[in-house]
């Protein structure tokens, strides 16, 4: 197994190109003007701005978002003193984690220097390059000397992650463990095996949390750290020396509430665990083999709470929970340091996140099993996307409150929103929709109310006050799944429930359904059965009756099947010939709407006009001005077949009927997205810039384009949004995520608001 992992790791690092990092440009460099702006002579303006005000460096360069990950390779992971060159893969890995989890850019710097004084001078001279320094894998005690000196010399955060990152995660686990077992931090006895940089940093932060120094016992390779010991001692270890004649771990473990291991495998024996206090906390963090295996500890103490450094056991102490986010908060306020207040804020923020229900992303990343706060879930897991939203603001605020922030954040709500946009790429596009939805939340009926994605979405909608969920499902099943997911929503208080098997409105519902369908071959008995068994039918009837303001369905099942029920019950709005589906793609190059992705197989020119006009109105609800292109294989008259003529005719009709719309066609997709291409072949185009609403000639073209862009462009989809219905209803697809359900629900709420504001309830067109 180890050989297979090694082979896979080498292939990962070698292919398709060497290493894990590259430098990419953030500005265009496609012509002479771009070159003049990026380099000489234009770059002089940026240089002079910094000469006039050094703070401008963070505005005109990447410095404010750039961290140096620095090592001399003297204490690499569990590999020891392998040197700076061999340490480079680890430093590149650290850089990847910074970028992935917090959007922070990194230069990894491996320095061939073991003399701490020279190392200090080299690193300190790099200050103009970076907004912060992350020291990595420097052995003790030199790491204490180097970090301490650099913190004095440099006016940017310096953070030795091996010490403080580990300390923060350990302290978060202990904070929550004591919360769980209801022990006071001032009273606990701590026994630590190991006295290296990480162990001592953990103990220092525990003291800051309130652990009494006299209650801390430290052991290392030479035994108990005691007053007067001369062997293997240093000033950092000395402060934890006890006045005692005890010399071994076995002698000091009795009555310990917490065992902290940052040492070697198998030093904590089962007999020692037996002597610990009730509900003992065992943090056995030697890696890959801990000080005691969890199963051995539990064999003698079933009440033990256990954490390790391994990913195959619960409560993994992993520094990635901390370092990206503490730097994110520090950089965003231009903190001059990372102080004790910021570290403690990080501890509390990480600990508090574990008490909230787990996210869909985390559940999927760890085998589909949801987690809830308890003995096996003391700290969040590394892929929890909420870490940055929880931790960075707490760190930034602590920096501001403690007076080390050079650029305090004026509006924390805006800062939260910016971080949310990093986590959820849909955040910026959805912001105006969310704001409108929150102004007047509506009742959203969820047809697949028992689905976990829907329940997770319902929790978010309630928390953010975007909607009042109306959940269709069996009460016991819904309640069981809410408990399983660790959600906090409660029936009656946060959401309403329609039980398809037993609801006082059942008779009214089936009779209404039968009245709509009796001339379409549906008998009363069939109506009773369908209304009892089909939740989309129930939802459409609920919207029609006014028991809900809007509906979201389609999380399960086929799109066309849901659409048939919507058409049968809700119907189309007056003068609308057919429904259409508008899908949104959020890409690195912008936001694009594509129609019609799910409904109209081959719309006529008149139907294309209708689809375009309705899509344009939907785009406006996102606060975006529609710039519309009718896409074709023909480019402004280059072909004369039926499909080209249809899109050409539709363009003419749009110009006549909706002269206010910025719309052009028929054209190739590249011409739609590039004004340069369009100018060369059709300089009199009404469309300026890049189109953001792409109207396709057929459902094949729309659906294929949408799915290709989604995958090849690493795009985030929103929708599809159903347009043309008499009442606001949206049909999702089975691939939708919980966040996608939140997004489409917010759109549904805004649609319901618009219908309410525009007129009295419309009578559906049954044609």
XYZ file of C-alpha atoms in Angstrom:
767
model
C 0.000 0.000 0.000
C 2.860 2.371 0.881
C 4.557 1.562 -2.433
C 1.337 2.293 -4.331
C 0.956 5.617 -2.533
C 4.564 6.573 -3.303
C 4.139 5.725 -6.986
C 0.899 7.685 -7.173
C 2.476 10.659 -5.382
C 5.435 10.733 -7.770
C 3.115 10.566 -10.777
C 1.056 13.392 -9.261
C 4.141 15.593 -8.900
C 5.596 14.752 -12.336
C 2.555 14.843 -14.620
C 1.326 16.555 -16.700
C 4.141 18.952 -15.824
C 6.660 19.100 -13.004
C 5.634 20.524 -9.651
C 2.397 21.946 -8.241
C 2.686 25.681 -8.951
C 2.762 28.194 -11.778
C 2.659 31.978 -12.041
C -0.304 33.340 -13.961
C -0.933 36.920 -15.073
C -3.958 38.762 -13.705
C -3.971 41.439 -16.404
C -4.245 41.130 -20.195
C -1.085 41.306 -22.275
C -2.344 41.012 -25.812
C -1.212 44.169 -27.589
C 1.251 47.050 -27.521
C -0.897 49.179 -25.211
C -1.132 46.362 -22.655
C 2.667 46.069 -22.772
C 3.064 49.806 -22.240
C 0.765 49.663 -19.205
C 2.296 46.538 -17.677
C 5.913 47.523 -18.158
C 7.734 50.551 -19.507
C 6.701 53.351 -19.593
C 3.352 52.900 -17.785
C 4.707 50.967 -14.826
C 6.478 54.132 -13.645
C 3.132 55.509 -12.462
C 2.747 52.601 -10.072
C 6.338 52.992 -8.862
C 5.880 56.716 -8.162
C 2.637 55.994 -6.298
C 4.596 53.774 -3.885
C 7.370 56.367 -3.554
C 4.729 58.900 -2.479
C 2.897 56.484 -0.156
C 4.214 53.027 0.753
C 0.667 51.874 1.534
C 0.014 52.024 -2.218
C 2.125 48.865 -2.618
C -0.888 46.820 -1.560
C -3.069 48.587 -4.126
C -0.848 48.444 -7.212
C 1.042 45.172 -6.615
C 0.245 41.695 -5.301
C 2.149 42.314 -2.058
C -0.993 42.609 0.058
C -2.062 39.097 -0.948
C 1.379 37.481 -1.137
C 2.892 35.263 1.550
C 6.403 33.856 1.617
C 6.557 30.225 2.748
C 10.142 29.964 3.993
C 12.213 27.006 5.214
C 15.791 25.862 5.592
C 14.729 22.225 5.545
C 15.994 21.310 9.009
C 12.774 19.721 10.358
C 10.568 18.693 7.451
C 7.279 16.979 8.325
C 8.258 13.561 9.683
C 11.287 13.465 7.396
C 13.785 15.324 9.551
C 16.694 17.450 8.330
C 16.509 16.649 4.612
C 17.708 20.066 3.471
C 16.067 22.958 1.630
C 16.024 21.420 -1.861
C 14.316 18.215 -0.736
C 11.868 20.353 1.274
C 10.657 22.176 -1.842
C 7.775 19.737 -2.639
C 6.411 20.328 0.867
C 6.641 24.103 0.500
C 4.891 23.942 -2.889
C 2.187 21.879 -1.218
C 1.782 24.534 1.436
C 1.457 27.151 -1.302
C -1.301 25.150 -2.989
C -3.232 24.971 0.292
C -2.964 28.727 0.827
C -4.376 29.339 -2.645
C -7.073 26.670 -2.521
C -8.505 27.484 0.862
C -7.996 31.247 1.178
C -7.096 32.653 -2.240
C -3.653 33.727 -0.989
C -0.723 33.742 -3.424
C 2.578 32.257 -2.305
C 6.228 32.231 -3.293
C 7.946 29.258 -1.696
C 11.496 30.094 -0.639
C 13.974 27.400 0.341
C 17.115 28.857 1.936
C 20.389 26.966 2.251
C 21.381 28.416 5.598
C 21.492 26.739 9.037
C 22.997 29.621 11.018
C 20.000 31.277 12.716
C 21.485 34.785 12.661
C 22.216 34.633 8.942
C 18.810 33.075 8.292
C 17.170 35.948 10.168
C 18.993 38.531 8.044
C 18.068 36.797 4.773
C 14.375 36.528 5.622
C 14.139 40.042 7.058
C 15.572 41.448 3.807
C 12.579 39.980 1.925
C 10.039 42.251 3.636
C 9.420 44.497 0.594
C 8.203 41.455 -1.362
C 5.601 40.019 1.003
C 2.536 40.850 3.042
C 3.395 38.042 5.476
C 5.927 35.296 6.209
C 4.999 31.699 7.014
C 8.023 29.955 8.556
C 7.988 26.237 7.974
C 9.957 23.175 9.044
C 12.774 24.915 10.945
C 14.054 22.813 13.828
C 13.914 23.758 17.499
C 15.304 25.657 19.284
C 16.440 27.695 16.256
C 12.805 28.213 15.212
C 12.142 30.136 18.440
C 15.158 32.358 17.856
C 14.354 32.983 14.195
C 10.669 33.756 14.720
C 11.285 35.958 17.733
C 13.911 38.037 15.963
C 11.846 38.389 12.802
C 8.785 39.499 14.754
C 10.954 42.280 16.209
C 12.556 43.259 12.892
C 9.636 43.009 10.459
C 6.475 45.093 10.196
C 4.451 42.245 8.663
C 3.015 39.049 10.213
C 5.576 36.311 10.868
C 4.035 32.962 11.794
C 5.815 29.662 12.416
C 3.031 27.270 11.485
C 4.647 24.195 13.025
C 4.316 25.940 16.378
C 1.280 28.139 16.253
C -0.868 26.378 13.648
C -0.677 23.155 15.635
C -1.259 25.068 18.863
C -4.408 26.719 17.525
C -6.003 23.474 16.328
C -5.045 21.621 19.530
C -6.491 24.418 21.622
C -9.709 24.442 19.587
C -10.098 20.695 20.151
C -9.447 21.063 23.883
C -11.771 24.071 24.137
C -14.616 22.048 22.624
C -13.743 18.907 24.532
C -13.985 20.758 27.839
C -17.241 22.305 26.632
C -18.581 18.840 25.953
C -17.582 17.192 29.238
C -18.254 20.321 31.297
C -14.842 20.743 32.888
C -13.372 24.115 33.799
C -10.188 25.131 31.978
C -8.762 26.550 35.203
C -9.007 23.195 36.962
C -7.731 20.666 34.404
C -4.449 18.805 34.700
C -2.441 18.593 31.475
C 0.328 16.078 30.825
C 2.400 16.655 27.701
C 4.708 14.136 26.060
C 7.158 16.063 23.936
C 8.808 19.445 24.420
C 9.564 20.614 20.912
C 8.388 23.751 19.200
C 4.825 22.559 18.563
C 4.322 21.136 22.038
C 5.551 24.264 23.810
C 3.440 26.515 21.579
C 0.381 24.392 22.421
C 1.086 24.788 26.119
C 1.690 28.542 25.843
C -1.694 28.980 24.149
C -3.387 26.750 26.733
C -2.041 29.079 29.421
C -3.506 32.009 27.467
C -6.822 30.146 27.486
C -6.727 29.836 31.270
C -4.942 26.575 32.095
C -2.880 27.054 35.270
C 0.843 26.653 34.685
C 1.211 24.627 37.881
C -1.259 22.110 36.406
C 0.944 21.428 33.358
C 3.408 18.541 33.414
C 5.901 18.090 30.593
C 7.925 15.010 29.684
C 10.424 14.471 26.892
C 13.181 12.078 25.876
C 14.937 12.713 29.208
C 11.802 12.239 31.333
C 9.842 14.757 33.384
C 10.848 18.406 33.032
C 11.648 19.345 36.650
C 13.330 22.179 38.525
C 17.078 21.829 38.408
C 17.237 19.430 35.471
C 20.314 20.110 33.331
C 19.997 17.532 30.559
C 18.149 18.492 27.315
C 16.920 21.823 28.698
C 16.426 25.267 27.144
C 14.789 28.525 28.289
C 11.506 27.773 26.495
C 11.154 24.415 28.198
C 12.384 25.668 31.549
C 9.229 27.655 32.294
C 7.235 24.412 32.551
C 9.606 22.764 35.016
C 7.900 21.381 38.134
C 9.299 21.108 41.648
C 8.956 17.320 41.917
C 10.880 14.097 42.444
C 8.808 12.336 39.752
C 10.851 11.419 36.718
C 8.709 9.438 34.277
C 5.469 9.826 32.340
C 3.864 6.937 34.227
C 4.429 8.808 37.494
C 2.687 12.043 36.456
C -0.224 10.734 34.379
C -2.488 9.869 37.329
C -5.548 12.139 37.458
C -4.680 13.893 34.190
C -7.648 15.386 32.362
C -5.683 15.937 29.160
C -2.826 14.011 27.569
C -1.097 15.956 24.804
C 1.316 13.908 22.723
C 3.710 15.480 20.253
C 6.472 12.959 20.616
C 6.938 9.352 19.464
C 4.751 6.268 18.968
C 3.512 4.071 21.802
C 4.729 6.113 24.781
C 1.261 6.228 26.346
C 0.432 2.758 27.632
C -3.101 1.449 28.319
C -2.289 1.170 32.035
C -1.478 4.877 32.068
C -4.786 5.713 30.380
C -6.603 3.819 33.139
C -5.166 6.257 35.684
C -6.492 9.387 33.965
C -9.463 11.423 35.229
C -13.043 10.912 34.044
C -13.706 11.639 30.385
C -9.996 11.881 29.613
C -8.950 13.831 26.534
C -6.137 12.131 24.620
C -4.507 14.094 21.816
C -2.016 11.585 20.426
C -0.494 13.531 17.571
C 2.689 11.638 16.658
C 2.393 10.819 12.964
C 1.862 8.388 11.343
C 1.828 6.217 14.478
C 0.388 8.052 17.506
C 1.453 7.797 21.140
C -1.393 5.317 21.581
C -3.759 3.922 18.969
C -7.350 5.083 19.526
C -8.711 1.544 19.706
C -6.183 0.645 22.432
C -7.140 3.698 24.481
C -10.864 2.991 24.132
C -10.355 -0.641 25.109
C -9.462 0.504 28.635
C -11.410 3.787 28.772
C -14.685 3.886 26.873
C -15.191 7.486 28.062
C -12.018 8.732 26.379
C -12.159 11.562 23.834
C -9.403 11.020 21.293
C -7.754 13.120 18.592
C -4.860 12.182 16.336
C -2.974 13.652 13.402
C -4.345 10.970 11.081
C -7.121 11.348 8.517
C -8.452 7.812 9.081
C -9.612 8.581 12.646
C -12.052 11.205 13.934
C -10.802 14.556 15.227
C -7.816 14.988 12.919
C -5.587 17.836 14.110
C -4.620 19.397 10.783
C -2.962 22.795 10.459
C -4.839 23.531 7.238
C -7.795 24.379 9.486
C -5.844 27.420 10.590
C -2.972 28.885 8.605
C -4.804 29.946 5.402
C -7.486 31.739 7.369
C -5.402 33.402 10.042
C -3.258 34.863 7.247
C -6.381 35.853 5.295
C -7.644 37.906 8.215
C -4.199 39.354 8.971
C -3.532 40.374 5.354
C -6.951 41.925 4.903
C -6.337 44.447 7.681
C -2.603 44.785 6.931
C -1.743 43.562 10.407
C 1.825 44.161 11.546
C 1.927 40.871 13.433
C -0.081 37.834 14.493
C -0.481 38.278 18.223
C -1.968 36.229 21.043
C -5.364 37.889 20.703
C -5.559 36.892 17.042
C -4.550 33.309 17.808
C -7.184 32.991 20.531
C -9.819 34.459 18.205
C -8.827 31.808 15.688
C -9.193 29.090 18.331
C -12.706 30.178 19.300
C -13.856 30.630 15.708
C -12.680 27.150 14.691
C -14.207 25.622 17.812
C -17.543 27.369 17.299
C -17.786 26.172 13.692
C -17.717 22.558 14.864
C -20.899 23.150 16.856
C -22.806 24.117 13.692
C -24.241 21.490 11.357
C -21.771 20.153 8.787
C -21.930 21.463 5.235
C -22.839 19.487 2.111
C -19.295 19.923 0.767
C -17.771 18.344 3.883
C -20.271 15.503 3.906
C -19.497 14.640 0.285
C -15.739 14.918 0.817
C -15.851 12.423 3.687
C -17.937 9.588 2.318
C -21.404 11.065 2.545
C -21.754 10.730 6.317
C -22.938 13.919 8.054
C -21.314 14.874 11.330
C -22.551 16.653 14.393
C -20.739 18.142 17.374
C -19.672 15.478 19.845
C -16.841 13.243 20.987
C -15.952 12.237 17.436
C -16.369 15.710 15.971
C -14.617 18.288 18.142
C -13.120 20.345 15.325
C -14.196 21.043 11.729
C -12.786 19.106 8.807
C -10.331 20.691 6.373
C -12.702 20.916 3.401
C -15.348 22.872 5.279
C -15.883 25.927 3.035
C -17.201 27.976 5.952
C -13.818 28.123 7.697
C -12.733 31.244 5.836
C -16.042 32.991 6.564
C -15.841 32.066 10.256
C -12.143 32.431 11.015
C -10.825 35.307 8.872
C -13.285 37.938 10.211
C -12.616 36.827 13.802
C -8.864 37.224 13.256
C -9.284 40.556 11.468
C -11.460 41.906 14.282
C -8.964 40.750 16.917
C -6.184 42.521 15.016
C -8.239 45.716 14.918
C -9.249 45.477 18.578
C -5.654 44.882 19.680
C -4.318 47.820 17.655
C -2.101 46.016 15.140
C -4.235 46.607 12.016
C -2.905 49.320 9.706
C -5.988 49.199 7.462
C -9.040 48.371 9.614
C -12.134 47.013 7.899
C -14.863 49.654 7.972
C -17.837 47.401 7.240
C -17.600 43.814 8.507
C -20.850 42.872 6.748
C -19.302 43.797 3.403
C -16.170 41.835 4.348
C -18.286 38.782 5.140
C -19.937 39.132 1.740
C -16.565 39.310 -0.013
C -15.421 36.132 1.720
C -18.706 34.441 0.831
C -18.097 35.318 -2.803
C -14.735 33.538 -2.587
C -16.366 30.416 -1.153
C -19.497 30.484 -3.275
C -18.647 31.753 -6.746
C -22.331 32.481 -7.206
C -22.160 34.989 -4.347
C -21.455 38.123 -6.389
C -24.036 37.315 -9.065
C -26.664 36.263 -6.540
C -26.093 39.210 -4.170
C -28.803 41.510 -5.622
C -31.229 38.573 -5.745
C -30.530 37.674 -2.111
C -30.931 41.293 -1.032
C -34.306 41.571 -2.747
C -35.471 38.228 -1.391
C -34.562 39.240 2.170
C -36.643 42.423 1.886
C -39.872 40.426 1.648
C -39.384 36.659 2.103
C -41.995 34.418 0.497
C -43.224 30.876 1.120
C -41.287 28.444 -1.077
C -42.807 24.985 -1.534
C -40.204 22.219 -1.854
C -41.609 19.198 -3.654
C -38.691 16.941 -2.655
C -38.811 18.019 0.972
C -37.259 14.812 2.299
C -34.089 15.231 0.190
C -31.010 16.114 2.219
C -29.970 18.854 -0.234
C -33.356 20.505 0.182
C -33.209 20.347 3.971
C -29.706 21.834 4.016
C -30.919 24.591 1.707
C -33.931 25.201 3.944
C -31.591 25.797 6.893
C -29.643 28.411 4.901
C -32.832 30.103 3.694
C -34.041 30.371 7.278
C -30.668 31.556 8.620
C -30.351 34.227 5.936
C -34.062 35.152 6.133
C -34.552 34.616 2.415
C -37.707 32.493 2.476
C -40.200 30.547 4.562
C -39.783 26.901 3.486
C -42.902 24.820 2.938
C -41.634 21.251 3.012
C -43.537 18.393 1.452
C -42.691 15.151 3.190
C -43.559 12.590 5.792
C -43.115 14.209 9.206
C -41.092 11.384 10.794
C -38.781 11.099 7.788
C -38.210 14.860 7.615
C -37.529 15.104 11.346
C -35.183 12.091 11.294
C -33.146 13.557 8.441
C -32.993 16.972 10.087
C -31.544 15.293 13.172
C -29.147 13.193 11.080
C -27.815 16.318 9.359
C -27.558 18.229 12.636
C -29.816 20.997 11.357
C -31.584 23.453 13.644
C -34.815 24.168 11.750
C -38.020 23.205 13.531
C -41.482 22.589 12.122
C -43.914 25.405 12.786
C -41.181 27.703 14.015
C -38.938 27.797 10.948
C -40.813 25.890 8.261
C -44.265 24.586 7.427
C -44.966 20.967 6.535
C -47.378 19.414 4.077
C -47.713 15.701 4.739
C -48.707 13.984 1.467
C -50.150 11.050 3.409
C -52.307 13.018 5.812
C -53.259 16.648 5.398
C -56.546 18.359 6.202
C -56.474 20.042 2.792
C -56.246 16.766 0.873
C -59.883 16.742 -0.205
C -59.686 20.322 -1.502
C -56.451 19.535 -3.335
C -57.614 16.448 -5.199
C -60.908 18.107 -6.167
C -59.033 21.117 -7.549
C -56.699 18.821 -9.453
C -59.628 16.839 -10.852
C -61.339 20.037 -11.997
C -58.208 20.911 -13.988
C -57.713 17.444 -15.416
C -61.159 15.850 -15.845
C -61.176 16.627 -19.580
C -57.662 15.164 -19.906
C -58.667 11.650 -18.933
C -58.179 11.861 -15.147
C -60.919 10.242 -13.078
C -61.688 11.145 -9.451
C -59.963 7.966 -8.228
C -56.882 8.774 -10.281
C -56.934 12.338 -9.000
C -56.995 11.095 -5.393
C -54.037 8.782 -6.038
C -51.950 11.355 -7.903
C -52.457 14.038 -5.269
C -51.497 11.530 -2.591
C -48.323 10.399 -4.355
C -46.905 13.179 -6.550
C -45.324 16.043 -4.631
C -44.902 18.274 -7.698
C -48.656 18.100 -8.246
C -49.200 18.980 -4.582
C -46.805 21.929 -4.873
C -48.397 23.290 -8.026
C -51.809 23.067 -6.361
C -50.441 24.763 -3.233
C -49.196 27.692 -5.339
C -52.489 27.844 -7.254
C -54.504 27.873 -3.991
C -52.228 30.425 -2.305
C -50.868 27.976 0.308
C -47.388 28.784 -1.038
C -46.082 31.715 -3.049
C -43.750 29.743 -5.289
C -42.398 26.242 -5.822
C -39.050 24.558 -6.423
C -39.140 20.991 -7.724
C -36.953 18.743 -9.870
C -34.274 17.836 -7.321
C -35.333 14.281 -8.117
C -36.902 12.941 -11.321
C -36.992 14.008 -14.964
C -37.362 17.634 -15.987
C -40.059 16.964 -18.590
C -42.202 15.032 -16.098
C -42.184 17.968 -13.672
C -42.856 20.406 -16.498
C -45.951 18.434 -17.576
C -47.485 18.823 -14.113
C -46.613 22.520 -14.030
C -48.239 22.994 -17.425
C -51.349 20.992 -16.441
C -51.921 22.875 -13.173
C -50.166 26.242 -13.266
C -50.150 26.732 -17.011
C -48.555 29.467 -19.064
C -48.900 33.172 -18.483
C -51.315 35.075 -20.746
C -50.105 35.495 -24.333
C -47.115 33.182 -23.702
C -46.845 30.511 -26.370
C -44.473 28.196 -24.482
C -42.229 27.857 -21.472
C -38.474 28.114 -21.774
C -35.544 27.380 -19.504
C -32.803 29.903 -18.815
C -29.534 28.597 -17.369
C -26.832 30.719 -15.801
C -23.102 29.943 -15.924
C -20.582 31.747 -13.709
C -17.121 31.411 -15.257
C -13.681 32.913 -14.744
C -14.386 35.114 -17.767
C -17.789 36.367 -16.694
C -21.437 35.520 -16.191
C -23.429 34.086 -19.081
C -27.078 33.126 -19.503
C -28.025 30.410 -22.014
C -31.524 29.710 -23.390
C -33.375 27.440 -23.982
C -31.615 24.533 -22.326
C -34.500 22.206 -21.401
C -37.884 22.964 -22.998
C -38.220 23.974 -26.672
C -36.793 21.430 -29.109
C -36.817 23.667 -32.195
C -38.554 26.976 -31.508
C -39.928 29.080 -34.340
C -38.677 32.605 -34.972
C -41.662 33.965 -33.023
C -40.928 31.628 -30.125
C -37.279 32.722 -30.139
C -38.465 36.323 -29.852
C -40.733 35.443 -26.922
C -37.960 33.445 -25.229
C -35.479 36.295 -25.679
C -37.793 38.944 -24.251
C -38.680 36.830 -21.201
C -35.039 35.873 -20.670
C -33.992 39.514 -20.795
C -36.455 40.341 -18.006
C -35.087 37.471 -15.925
C -31.513 38.683 -16.429
C -32.482 42.159 -15.224
C -33.610 40.674 -11.893
C -29.943 39.822 -11.255
C -29.065 43.508 -11.603
C -27.417 42.772 -14.962
C -28.125 44.640 -18.193
C -28.821 42.011 -20.863
C -26.534 42.071 -23.902
C -28.107 39.552 -26.241
C -26.724 37.463 -29.075
C -28.758 35.050 -31.216
C -26.320 32.215 -31.875
C -26.142 30.278 -35.124
C -23.775 28.375 -37.400
C -24.405 31.304 -39.742
C -22.557 34.579 -39.274
C -24.616 37.621 -40.355
C -26.062 36.051 -43.491
C -23.284 33.613 -44.370
C -25.773 30.715 -44.712
C -29.322 30.460 -46.061
C -30.688 27.245 -44.539
C -33.808 27.177 -42.378
C -32.030 27.426 -39.020
C -30.025 30.485 -40.089
C -33.084 32.181 -41.554
C -35.023 31.506 -38.354
C -32.448 33.275 -36.163
C -32.132 36.103 -38.710
C -35.903 36.559 -38.765
C -36.023 36.495 -34.947
C -33.405 39.248 -34.820
C -35.447 41.418 -37.164
C -38.587 40.894 -35.088
C -36.742 41.753 -31.878
C -35.422 44.971 -33.396
C -38.954 45.920 -34.417
C -40.820 44.833 -31.288
C -38.206 45.541 -28.592
C -36.011 48.367 -29.923
C -34.784 49.091 -26.384
C -32.994 45.709 -26.169
C -29.315 45.470 -27.080
C -29.646 42.410 -29.289
C -27.891 41.199 -32.420
C -27.751 38.103 -34.589
C -27.477 35.700 -36.256
C -23.830 35.116 -35.334
C -21.160 32.640 -34.350
C -20.527 32.114 -30.634
C -17.014 33.613 -30.836
C -18.408 36.741 -32.486
C -20.947 37.019 -29.662
C -18.180 37.052 -27.066
C -15.587 39.131 -28.933
C -16.255 42.663 -30.124
C -13.002 42.561 -32.131
C -14.251 39.616 -34.195
C -17.645 41.250 -34.639
C -16.105 44.543 -35.747
C -14.138 42.810 -38.515
C -17.140 41.046 -40.036
C -20.103 43.267 -39.073
C -18.998 46.716 -37.917
C -22.563 48.056 -37.641
C -23.628 45.634 -34.921
C -26.110 46.907 -32.323
C -24.331 44.771 -29.718
C -21.349 46.356 -27.990
C -18.846 44.423 -25.914
C -19.381 40.775 -25.027
C -22.849 39.240 -24.992
C -24.066 37.854 -21.667
C -27.364 36.322 -22.850
C -26.917 33.658 -25.512
C -30.069 32.538 -27.326
C -29.585 29.183 -29.028
C -31.448 27.949 -32.154
C -32.424 24.538 -30.705
C -32.493 22.687 -27.412
C -29.636 20.511 -28.686
C -27.409 23.522 -29.258
C -28.351 25.087 -25.922
C -27.969 21.984 -23.779
C -24.734 20.832 -25.409
C -23.182 24.306 -25.187
C -24.284 24.713 -21.580
C -22.808 21.398 -20.426
C -19.560 21.847 -22.365
C -19.041 25.318 -20.920
C -19.867 24.037 -17.451
C -17.124 21.397 -17.562
C -14.446 22.895 -19.825
C -14.793 26.368 -18.355
C -14.967 25.109 -14.754
C -18.200 27.080 -14.574
C -20.690 27.199 -11.741
C -24.288 26.680 -12.921
C -27.349 28.401 -11.459
C -30.795 27.232 -12.458
C -32.316 26.330 -14.817
C -34.902 29.057 -14.343
C -38.358 28.336 -15.766
C -39.822 31.350 -17.528
C -43.278 31.804 -18.970
C -45.365 30.178 -16.213
C -48.573 31.793 -14.953
C -47.252 31.608 -11.377
C -43.632 31.586 -10.191
C -42.343 28.001 -10.339
C -38.848 26.667 -10.973
C -37.718 23.176 -11.940
C -34.204 22.193 -10.879
C -32.213 19.211 -12.145
C -30.995 16.202 -10.123
C -27.365 17.404 -10.276
C -28.173 20.519 -8.240
C -26.290 21.071 -4.967
C -27.728 22.386 -1.718
C -26.242 25.799 -2.541
C -27.875 25.558 -5.950
C -31.223 24.979 -4.245
C -30.609 28.115 -2.157
C -29.858 30.109 -5.302
C -32.888 28.945 -7.279
C -35.118 29.456 -4.228
C -33.978 33.063 -3.902
C -34.789 33.617 -7.567
C -38.217 32.050 -6.957
C -38.833 34.456 -4.060
C -37.928 37.472 -6.210
C -40.200 36.160 -8.971
C -43.040 35.886 -6.463
C -42.378 39.429 -5.262
C -42.480 40.716 -8.843
C -45.773 38.940 -9.563
C -47.278 40.313 -6.359
C -46.187 43.843 -7.189
C -47.231 43.817 -10.824
C -50.857 42.753 -10.661
C -53.582 40.659 -9.141
C -53.240 36.876 -9.621
C -53.320 36.003 -13.298
C -55.663 33.458 -14.812
C -53.639 30.716 -16.470
C -53.863 30.155 -20.217
C -54.861 26.541 -20.735
C -54.223 26.546 -24.456
